[in-house]
Each structure stands twice: as C-alpha cells, then as structure tokens.
Amino acid sequence: MTPEQIERHLDRLLLSVTKPGRYVGGEYNSVRKDWEAVSFRAALAFPDIYDLGMSNLGLMILYDIFNKQPDMLAERTYSPWLDMEALMRQHGIPLYSLESKRPIREFDLFGISLPYEQLYTNALNLIDLAGMPVLAAERDERYPLVIAGGHACYNPEPMADFIDAFVIG
C-alpha cells in the first residue's frame, strides 16, 4: 500500500475512531525529510498508544540523532487503540509512520523501544500489523531489521525469537 493510499483510507476512517489525532502526525517539531534524498531510513516505535509513547525521552533522543544526519531519516509509529487496529486490519492498512504514512516494511530498520516487559505483546502486535513475520527466523532481506532496546531488554531472552538484534546498556 502506498502512502497516498494510506492517506485516502485515513481520510475516511479517522472520522469513526476515538482520538483521531493519534494517527495523523504533523506535530510541532516533527521532522519530515525527503525519502529519496537519504540512504538509510529508520522507523522508531513505542509499542503503546501515542498518548503514552510520544513523550518517551529515549524515542525522542533517537529520533533527533537520526534526523540530524544528512543521509538518514527517522519516523515514528505507535500502537493503535483497539478501534483503529480493527479498522486497519479490516481495510488492509499496514502499520505506517506518522511523518510520511509509509508502511513500516519500506524502512531499513524497525526500532522498538521496550521500557518494560508488559509491552512485549504489543511489540509483537506491531510487527504483525506491519505485515512482517513475527518470528525473526522467518524474516529475510525483504523486511527491515528489527532492533529493540530499553530497560526490558537487559534480559533479551523472552523476546529473542522475535527481535533480530538488541541494544543493551
């Protein structure tokens, strides 16, 4: 699905979800770079709803570091609430980034922040919503590299089958 197709679906569907602002992006200080002008593209995810994840300092710091590099871009995504997730699945809308509305599968890296263990299942749901195999062994070069970091990764074993690499420390 192209960003334009996702935008068209959103134009219709956002009228029927609670808090549609969670899914549109365009916030003050968000960064929108030219997709074609960079050689590396990262999608950074917080596996909870926008309201909880948008203020995560770790995600904000990584977003800033990536976007300060002239040959890189970082865009954000969050877990949709139940009403939006149901509509996304019903209409075949993949997990997408807020900035460009590109499907997560088009990125080179899918970075997931895991600050606490209760978000493990949400992280798996994000991978599934992105249209990617949940098991790391079933993903190949057609998919972005899935990396996770944060306090819940100090012991990576519970998520080892699903994440390609961990940032620890």
CSV table of C-alpha atoms in Angstrom, one decimal:
chain,number,residue,atom,x,y,z
A,1,MET,CA,0.0,0.0,0.0
A,2,THR,CA,1.4,3.4,-0.9
A,3,PRO,CA,1.4,6.5,1.4
A,4,GLU,CA,-1.2,8.0,-0.8
A,5,GLN,CA,-3.5,5.0,-0.5
A,6,ILE,CA,-3.0,5.0,3.3
A,7,GLU,CA,-3.9,8.8,3.4
A,8,ARG,CA,-7.1,8.1,1.4
A,9,HIS,CA,-8.1,5.4,3.8
A,10,LEU,CA,-7.3,7.6,6.8
A,11,ASP,CA,-9.4,10.4,5.4
A,12,ARG,CA,-12.5,8.2,5.6
A,13,LEU,CA,-11.7,6.0,8.6
A,14,LEU,CA,-10.4,8.6,11.1
A,15,LEU,CA,-13.9,10.0,11.4
A,16,SER,CA,-15.0,6.8,13.2
A,17,VAL,CA,-12.2,6.4,15.8
A,18,THR,CA,-11.7,8.0,19.2
A,19,LYS,CA,-8.8,10.4,19.3
A,20,PRO,CA,-8.0,10.5,15.5
A,21,GLY,CA,-5.1,12.9,16.2
A,22,ARG,CA,-3.1,9.9,17.4
A,23,TYR,CA,-2.8,8.7,13.8
A,24,VAL,CA,-2.1,11.8,11.7
A,25,GLY,CA,1.3,13.2,12.7
A,26,GLY,CA,2.4,16.8,11.8
A,27,GLU,CA,3.1,17.8,15.4
A,28,TYR,CA,5.3,20.8,16.2
A,29,ASN,CA,9.0,19.7,16.0
A,30,SER,CA,8.3,16.6,14.0
A,31,VAL,CA,10.7,16.1,11.1
A,32,ARG,CA,9.8,15.3,7.6
A,33,LYS,CA,12.7,14.5,5.3
A,34,ASP,CA,12.7,13.7,1.6
A,35,TRP,CA,12.5,10.0,1.4
A,36,GLU,CA,14.6,9.8,-1.8
A,37,ALA,CA,17.3,12.1,-0.5
A,38,VAL,CA,18.5,9.7,2.2
A,39,SER,CA,20.2,6.3,2.1
A,40,PHE,CA,19.0,5.0,5.4
A,41,ARG,CA,15.5,5.1,6.8
A,42,ALA,CA,14.5,4.1,10.4
A,43,ALA,CA,11.0,3.6,11.8
A,44,LEU,CA,11.1,4.1,15.6
A,45,ALA,CA,8.2,2.5,17.5
A,46,PHE,CA,6.9,2.8,21.0
A,47,PRO,CA,4.6,-0.2,21.5
A,48,ASP,CA,1.8,1.6,23.3
A,49,ILE,CA,-0.7,4.3,22.2
A,50,TYR,CA,0.5,7.6,21.0
A,51,ASP,CA,-0.7,9.4,24.2
A,52,LEU,CA,1.8,7.3,26.3
A,53,GLY,CA,4.6,6.9,23.9
A,54,MET,CA,5.0,10.4,22.4
A,55,SER,CA,6.8,11.7,25.4
A,56,ASN,CA,9.2,8.9,25.8
A,57,LEU,CA,12.6,10.5,26.1
A,58,GLY,CA,14.6,7.6,24.6
A,59,LEU,CA,12.5,7.6,21.5
A,60,MET,CA,12.8,11.4,21.2
A,61,ILE,CA,16.6,11.3,21.6
A,62,LEU,CA,17.0,8.6,18.9
A,63,TYR,CA,14.6,10.5,16.6
A,64,ASP,CA,16.7,13.6,16.9
A,65,ILE,CA,20.0,11.8,16.5
A,66,PHE,CA,18.9,10.1,13.3
A,67,ASN,CA,17.3,13.2,11.8
A,68,LYS,CA,20.4,15.3,12.4
A,69,GLN,CA,22.3,13.1,10.0
A,70,PRO,CA,22.0,14.3,6.4
A,71,ASP,CA,21.9,10.8,4.9
A,72,MET,CA,19.4,9.3,7.4
A,73,LEU,CA,15.8,9.8,8.5
A,74,ALA,CA,13.7,8.6,11.3
A,75,GLU,CA,10.0,8.5,11.5
A,76,ARG,CA,7.7,7.4,14.4
A,77,THR,CA,4.9,4.9,14.9
A,78,TYR,CA,2.9,3.8,17.9
A,79,SER,CA,0.4,1.1,18.8
A,80,PRO,CA,-3.1,1.9,17.6
A,81,TRP,CA,-6.0,1.8,20.0
A,82,LEU,CA,-8.4,-1.2,19.6
A,83,ASP,CA,-10.9,0.7,17.4
A,84,MET,CA,-8.2,1.9,14.9
A,85,GLU,CA,-6.4,-1.5,14.9
A,86,ALA,CA,-9.7,-3.2,14.0
A,87,LEU,CA,-10.2,-0.8,11.1
A,88,MET,CA,-6.6,-1.2,9.9
A,89,ARG,CA,-6.9,-5.0,9.8
A,90,GLN,CA,-10.4,-4.8,8.2
A,91,HIS,CA,-9.2,-2.5,5.4
A,92,GLY,CA,-5.7,-3.9,5.0
A,93,ILE,CA,-3.9,-0.9,6.2
A,94,PRO,CA,-0.4,-1.8,7.4
A,95,LEU,CA,1.3,-0.2,10.3
A,96,TYR,CA,2.7,3.1,9.0
A,97,SER,CA,4.9,6.0,10.1
A,98,LEU,CA,3.3,9.3,11.2
A,99,GLU,CA,5.5,11.5,9.2
A,100,SER,CA,5.2,10.1,5.7
A,101,LYS,CA,2.5,7.5,6.1
A,102,ARG,CA,4.8,4.9,4.6
A,103,PRO,CA,4.4,1.3,5.5
A,104,ILE,CA,6.9,0.1,8.1
A,105,ARG,CA,8.0,-2.6,5.8
A,106,GLU,CA,9.6,0.0,3.5
A,107,PHE,CA,12.1,1.1,6.1
A,108,ASP,CA,15.6,-0.3,6.6
A,109,LEU,CA,15.3,-0.5,10.4
A,110,PHE,CA,12.4,-1.0,12.7
A,111,GLY,CA,13.5,0.1,16.1
A,112,ILE,CA,11.2,-0.8,19.1
A,113,SER,CA,11.6,0.8,22.5
A,114,LEU,CA,10.9,-1.6,25.3
A,115,PRO,CA,11.0,0.2,28.6
A,116,TYR,CA,9.0,-2.5,30.5
A,117,GLU,CA,8.1,-6.1,30.0
A,118,GLN,CA,4.3,-5.5,29.7
A,119,LEU,CA,4.9,-4.1,26.2
A,120,TYR,CA,6.3,-7.4,24.8
A,121,THR,CA,3.0,-8.5,23.4
A,122,ASN,CA,2.3,-5.0,22.0
A,123,ALA,CA,5.7,-5.2,20.2
A,124,LEU,CA,4.8,-8.5,18.6
A,125,ASN,CA,1.5,-7.0,17.6
A,126,LEU,CA,3.3,-4.0,15.9
A,127,ILE,CA,5.5,-6.5,13.9
A,128,ASP,CA,2.3,-8.3,12.8
A,129,LEU,CA,0.5,-5.1,12.0
A,130,ALA,CA,3.4,-4.1,9.8
A,131,GLY,CA,2.8,-7.2,7.7
A,132,MET,CA,6.0,-8.9,8.8
A,133,PRO,CA,6.5,-12.4,10.1
A,134,VAL,CA,6.6,-12.2,13.9
A,135,LEU,CA,9.4,-14.8,14.2
A,136,ALA,CA,12.8,-13.3,13.3
A,137,ALA,CA,13.8,-16.6,11.7
A,138,GLU,CA,11.1,-16.2,9.1
A,139,ARG,CA,12.2,-12.7,8.0
A,140,ASP,CA,14.7,-12.1,5.3
A,141,GLU,CA,16.2,-9.1,3.5
A,142,ARG,CA,12.7,-8.0,2.2
A,143,TYR,CA,12.0,-6.8,5.7
A,144,PRO,CA,13.5,-4.1,7.9
A,145,LEU,CA,16.0,-5.2,10.6
A,146,VAL,CA,14.0,-5.3,13.8
A,147,ILE,CA,16.0,-4.0,16.8
A,148,ALA,CA,14.8,-3.5,20.3
A,149,GLY,CA,16.3,-1.6,23.2
A,150,GLY,CA,15.3,-0.2,26.6
A,151,HIS,CA,15.2,-1.5,30.2
A,152,ALA,CA,13.1,-4.6,29.3
A,153,CYS,CA,16.0,-5.7,27.0
A,154,TYR,CA,18.5,-6.2,29.8
A,155,ASN,CA,17.4,-9.8,29.7
A,156,PRO,CA,16.6,-10.3,25.9
A,157,GLU,CA,15.8,-14.0,26.1
A,158,PRO,CA,11.9,-13.6,26.3
A,159,MET,CA,12.0,-11.7,23.0
A,160,ALA,CA,15.0,-13.4,21.4
A,161,ASP,CA,12.8,-15.4,18.9
A,162,PHE,CA,11.1,-12.2,17.6
A,163,ILE,CA,13.8,-9.5,17.5
A,164,ASP,CA,16.8,-9.5,15.2
A,165,ALA,CA,19.2,-7.6,17.5
A,166,PHE,CA,19.1,-5.9,20.9
A,167,VAL,CA,20.7,-2.8,22.2
A,168,ILE,CA,21.6,-3.4,25.8
A,169,GLY,CA,23.0,-0.9,28.2
